[in-house]
PDB file of C-alpha atoms and ligand atoms in Angstrom:
ATOM      1  CA  MET A  25       9.747  -8.597   9.922  1.00  0.00           C
ATOM      2  CA  SER A  26       6.780  -9.020  12.773  1.00  0.00           C
ATOM      3  CA  ASP A  27       5.747 -12.521  13.369  1.00  0.00           C
ATOM      4  CA  ASP A  28       2.149 -11.767  13.385  1.00  0.00           C
ATOM      5  CA  CYS A  29       1.820  -9.724  10.749  1.00  0.00           C
ATOM      6  CA  ILE A  30      -0.224 -10.507   7.545  1.00  0.00           C
ATOM      7  CA  PHE A  31       1.779  -8.340   5.328  1.00  0.00           C
ATOM      8  CA  CYS A  32       5.136  -9.401   6.411  1.00  0.00           C
ATOM      9  CA  LYS A  33       3.786 -12.859   5.434  1.00  0.00           C
ATOM     10  CA  ILE A  34       3.050 -11.818   2.102  1.00  0.00           C
ATOM     11  CA  VAL A  35       6.605 -10.152   1.799  1.00  0.00           C
ATOM     12  CA  ASN A  36       7.967 -13.288   2.803  1.00  0.00           C
ATOM     13  CA  LYS A  37       5.438 -15.249   0.318  1.00  0.00           C
ATOM     14  CA  ASP A  38       4.224 -17.342   3.266  1.00  0.00           C
ATOM     15  CA  ILE A  39       1.043 -16.443   2.192  1.00  0.00           C
ATOM     16  CA  ASN A  40      -0.389 -16.054  -1.403  1.00  0.00           C
ATOM     17  CA  ALA A  41      -1.235 -12.451  -2.516  1.00  0.00           C
ATOM     18  CA  SER A  42      -1.358 -11.177  -6.148  1.00  0.00           C
ATOM     19  CA  ILE A  43       1.805  -9.218  -6.599  1.00  0.00           C
ATOM     20  CA  VAL A  44       1.889  -6.955  -9.408  1.00  0.00           C
ATOM     21  CA  TYR A  45       4.955  -4.794  -8.855  1.00  0.00           C
ATOM     22  CA  GLU A  46       8.244  -5.577  -6.941  1.00  0.00           C
ATOM     23  CA  ASP A  47      11.625  -3.840  -6.286  1.00  0.00           C
ATOM     24  CA  ASP A  48      14.338  -4.055  -3.624  1.00  0.00           C
ATOM     25  CA  LYS A  49      12.238  -2.175  -0.940  1.00  0.00           C
ATOM     26  CA  VAL A  50       8.313  -2.442  -2.019  1.00  0.00           C
ATOM     27  CA  ILE A  51       5.938  -4.733  -2.992  1.00  0.00           C
ATOM     28  CA  GLY A  52       2.424  -3.895  -4.622  1.00  0.00           C
ATOM     29  CA  PHE A  53      -0.219  -6.443  -4.597  1.00  0.00           C
ATOM     30  CA  LYS A  54      -3.934  -6.537  -5.266  1.00  0.00           C
ATOM     31  CA  ASP A  55      -6.303  -5.777  -2.246  1.00  0.00           C
ATOM     32  CA  LEU A  56      -8.424  -8.683  -1.350  1.00  0.00           C
ATOM     33  CA  HIS A  57     -11.641  -6.229  -1.027  1.00  0.00           C
ATOM     34  CA  PRO A  58     -11.349  -3.893  -3.889  1.00  0.00           C
ATOM     35  CA  VAL A  59     -13.344  -0.536  -3.701  1.00  0.00           C
ATOM     36  CA  SER A  60     -12.389   0.421  -6.913  1.00  0.00           C
ATOM     37  CA  PRO A  61     -11.473  -1.069 -10.396  1.00  0.00           C
ATOM     38  CA  THR A  62      -7.853  -0.738  -9.514  1.00  0.00           C
ATOM     39  CA  HIS A  63      -7.161  -1.084  -6.006  1.00  0.00           C
ATOM     40  CA  ILE A  64      -3.371  -2.252  -5.259  1.00  0.00           C
ATOM     41  CA  LEU A  65      -1.763  -1.974  -1.785  1.00  0.00           C
ATOM     42  CA  PHE A  66       1.945  -0.701  -1.815  1.00  0.00           C
ATOM     43  CA  ILE A  67       3.947  -1.682   1.128  1.00  0.00           C
ATOM     44  CA  PRO A  68       7.508  -1.638   2.199  1.00  0.00           C
ATOM     45  CA  LYS A  69       9.499  -5.123   2.910  1.00  0.00           C
ATOM     46  CA  LYS A  70      10.361  -3.699   6.214  1.00  0.00           C
ATOM     47  CA  HIS A  71       7.831  -3.598   8.991  1.00  0.00           C
ATOM     48  CA  ILE A  72       6.854  -0.222   9.641  1.00  0.00           C
ATOM     49  CA  LYS A  73       3.425   0.085  11.621  1.00  0.00           C
ATOM     50  CA  SER A  74       2.016   3.044   9.895  1.00  0.00           C
ATOM     51  CA  ILE A  75       3.138   6.635   8.520  1.00  0.00           C
ATOM     52  CA  ASP A  76       3.337   7.772  12.324  1.00  0.00           C
ATOM     53  CA  HIS A  77       6.303   5.134  13.036  1.00  0.00           C
ATOM     54  CA  LEU A  78       8.597   6.273  10.174  1.00  0.00           C
ATOM     55  CA  GLU A  79      11.977   7.280  11.087  1.00  0.00           C
ATOM     56  CA  GLU A  80      14.380   9.536   9.452  1.00  0.00           C
ATOM     57  CA  GLY A  81      16.196   6.698   7.977  1.00  0.00           C
ATOM     58  CA  ASP A  82      13.257   5.487   6.153  1.00  0.00           C
ATOM     59  CA  SER A  83      12.797   8.300   3.498  1.00  0.00           C
ATOM     60  CA  ALA A  84      14.254   6.052   0.917  1.00  0.00           C
ATOM     61  CA  ILE A  85      11.554   3.488   1.366  1.00  0.00           C
ATOM     62  CA  VAL A  86       8.897   6.374   1.221  1.00  0.00           C
ATOM     63  CA  ALA A  87      10.158   7.602  -1.871  1.00  0.00           C
ATOM     64  CA  ALA A  88      10.424   4.157  -3.486  1.00  0.00           C
ATOM     65  CA  ILE A  89       6.771   3.504  -2.512  1.00  0.00           C
ATOM     66  CA  LEU A  90       5.593   6.768  -4.157  1.00  0.00           C
ATOM     67  CA  LEU A  91       7.767   6.107  -7.454  1.00  0.00           C
ATOM     68  CA  GLY A  92       6.696   2.687  -7.416  1.00  0.00           C
ATOM     69  CA  ILE A  93       2.863   3.615  -7.422  1.00  0.00           C
ATOM     70  CA  SER A  94       3.527   6.460 -10.208  1.00  0.00           C
ATOM     71  CA  LYS A  95       5.382   3.827 -12.363  1.00  0.00           C
ATOM     72  CA  TYR A  96       2.648   1.351 -12.080  1.00  0.00           C
ATOM     73  CA  ALA A  97      -0.014   3.795 -12.775  1.00  0.00           C
ATOM     74  CA  LYS A  98       1.494   4.706 -15.798  1.00  0.00           C
ATOM     75  CA  GLN A  99       2.250   0.949 -16.848  1.00  0.00           C
ATOM     76  CA  ILE A 100      -1.393   0.291 -16.404  1.00  0.00           C
ATOM     77  CA  GLY A 101      -2.624   3.464 -18.107  1.00  0.00           C
ATOM     78  CA  ILE A 102      -4.449   4.997 -15.170  1.00  0.00           C
ATOM     79  CA  SER A 103      -2.331   8.340 -15.340  1.00  0.00           C
ATOM     80  CA  GLU A 104      -4.285  10.361 -17.611  1.00  0.00           C
ATOM     81  CA  ASN A 105      -7.452   9.923 -15.619  1.00  0.00           C
ATOM     82  CA  GLY A 106      -5.887  10.249 -12.604  1.00  0.00           C
ATOM     83  CA  TYR A 107      -6.105   8.289  -9.236  1.00  0.00           C
ATOM     84  CA  ARG A 108      -6.154   8.543  -5.556  1.00  0.00           C
ATOM     85  CA  VAL A 109      -3.647   7.255  -3.100  1.00  0.00           C
ATOM     86  CA  VAL A 110      -4.322   6.865   0.512  1.00  0.00           C
ATOM     87  CA  SER A 111      -2.893   5.736   3.552  1.00  0.00           C
ATOM     88  CA  ASN A 112      -4.865   5.284   6.817  1.00  0.00           C
ATOM     89  CA  ILE A 113      -3.318   5.793  10.312  1.00  0.00           C
ATOM     90  CA  GLY A 114      -4.701   4.555  13.551  1.00  0.00           C
ATOM     91  CA  LYS A 115      -8.129   4.186  14.651  1.00  0.00           C
ATOM     92  CA  TYR A 116      -9.657   7.381  13.147  1.00  0.00           C
ATOM     93  CA  GLY A 117      -7.855   6.859   9.990  1.00  0.00           C
ATOM     94  CA  GLY A 118      -9.602   3.687   9.857  1.00  0.00           C
ATOM     95  CA  GLN A 119      -6.379   1.475   9.867  1.00  0.00           C
ATOM     96  CA  THR A 120      -7.040  -2.254  10.132  1.00  0.00           C
ATOM     97  CA  VAL A 121      -3.590  -3.691   8.980  1.00  0.00           C
ATOM     98  CA  PHE A 122      -0.663  -2.343  10.963  1.00  0.00           C
ATOM     99  CA  HIS A 123       2.057  -2.701   8.379  1.00  0.00           C
ATOM    100  CA  LEU A 124       2.240   0.505   6.426  1.00  0.00           C
ATOM    101  CA  HIS A 125       0.507   0.754   3.178  1.00  0.00           C
ATOM    102  CA  PHE A 126      -0.800   2.904   0.506  1.00  0.00           C
ATOM    103  CA  HIS A 127      -3.613   2.190  -1.362  1.00  0.00           C
ATOM    104  CA  LEU A 128      -3.624   2.764  -4.965  1.00  0.00           C
ATOM    105  CA  LEU A 129      -7.267   3.647  -6.149  1.00  0.00           C
ATOM    106  CA  GLY A 130      -8.235   4.090  -9.851  1.00  0.00           C
ATOM    107  CA  GLY A 131     -10.339   3.057 -12.615  1.00  0.00           C
ATOM    108  CA  ARG A 132     -13.181   5.425 -11.543  1.00  0.00           C
ATOM    109  CA  ALA A 133     -13.847   9.039 -10.253  1.00  0.00           C
ATOM    110  CA  HIS A 134     -13.458   9.510  -6.525  1.00  0.00           C
ATOM    111  CA  SER A 135     -15.628  12.007  -4.703  1.00  0.00           C
ATOM    112  CA  TRP A 136     -14.090  14.369  -1.900  1.00  0.00           C
ATOM    113  CA  PRO A 137     -14.306  14.414   1.153  1.00  0.00           C
ATOM    114  CA  PRO A 138     -13.889  11.082   1.890  1.00  0.00           C
ATOM    115  CA  GLY A 139     -16.139   9.245   4.626  1.00  0.00           C
TER     116      GLY A 139
HETATM  117  P1  AMP B  17      -6.557  -0.210   5.868  1.00  0.00           P
HETATM  118  O1  AMP B  17      -7.881  -0.409   6.504  1.00  0.00           O
HETATM  119  O2  AMP B  17      -5.887   0.966   5.373  1.00  0.00           O
HETATM  120  O3  AMP B  17      -5.720  -0.828   7.131  1.00  0.00           O
HETATM  121  O4  AMP B  17      -6.326  -1.296   4.796  1.00  0.00           O
HETATM  122  C1  AMP B  17      -5.869  -2.535   4.953  1.00  0.00           C
HETATM  123  C2  AMP B  17      -6.475  -3.389   3.549  1.00  0.00           C
HETATM  124  O5  AMP B  17      -5.709  -4.597   3.426  1.00  0.00           O
HETATM  125  C3  AMP B  17      -7.727  -3.415   3.258  1.00  0.00           C
HETATM  126  O6  AMP B  17      -8.443  -2.958   1.910  1.00  0.00           O
HETATM  127  C4  AMP B  17      -7.951  -5.131   3.423  1.00  0.00           C
HETATM  128  O7  AMP B  17      -8.935  -5.556   2.359  1.00  0.00           O
HETATM  129  C5  AMP B  17      -6.655  -5.466   2.621  1.00  0.00           C
HETATM  130  N1  AMP B  17      -6.261  -6.919   3.262  1.00  0.00           N
HETATM  131  C6  AMP B  17      -6.198  -7.353   4.117  1.00  0.00           C
HETATM  132  N2  AMP B  17      -5.774  -8.679   4.327  1.00  0.00           N
HETATM  133  C7  AMP B  17      -5.387  -8.622   2.722  1.00  0.00           C
HETATM  134  C8  AMP B  17      -4.777  -9.766   2.270  1.00  0.00           C
HETATM  135  N3  AMP B  17      -4.414 -10.868   2.831  1.00  0.00           N
HETATM  136  N4  AMP B  17      -4.404  -9.715   0.963  1.00  0.00           N
HETATM  137  C9  AMP B  17      -4.729  -8.435   0.385  1.00  0.00           C
HETATM  138  N5  AMP B  17      -5.075  -7.544   0.975  1.00  0.00           N
HETATM  139  C10 AMP B  17      -5.716  -7.584   2.177  1.00  0.00           C
HETATM  140 ZN1   ZN B  18       4.491  -6.365   8.851  1.00  0.00          ZN
END
């Protein structure tokens, strides 16, 4: 828990979010400014700043996030067409919230390379 972290506040239900997935380690909620028809942020309940700040003991958390994404994508029916998972890291990655999150983007085709 980090006092000044907006995603920790969502985990603690101190601020509202539209939560669509939850297990013991992870929550998934709708992005406030969706860029695709499906745009969900999957985050660990533990405050970790980014992929670059993961420690050896966090491997079960990362696995839980990716499995949660896969389960949720199947549940809402976007698996067949495919989808994109993105985690931005630091300044060049375009990260704006410094609590690890994976964007699940679906419901349309996504081009490559990204901007
Ligand atoms: P990033 O730029 O990868 O750090 O992504 C941060 C994402 O968090 C952006 O897509 C924002 O729209 C989203 N975001 C910021 N604050 C909130 C919030 N309170 N609830 C839902 N999504 C948020
Ligand atoms: Zn946090």
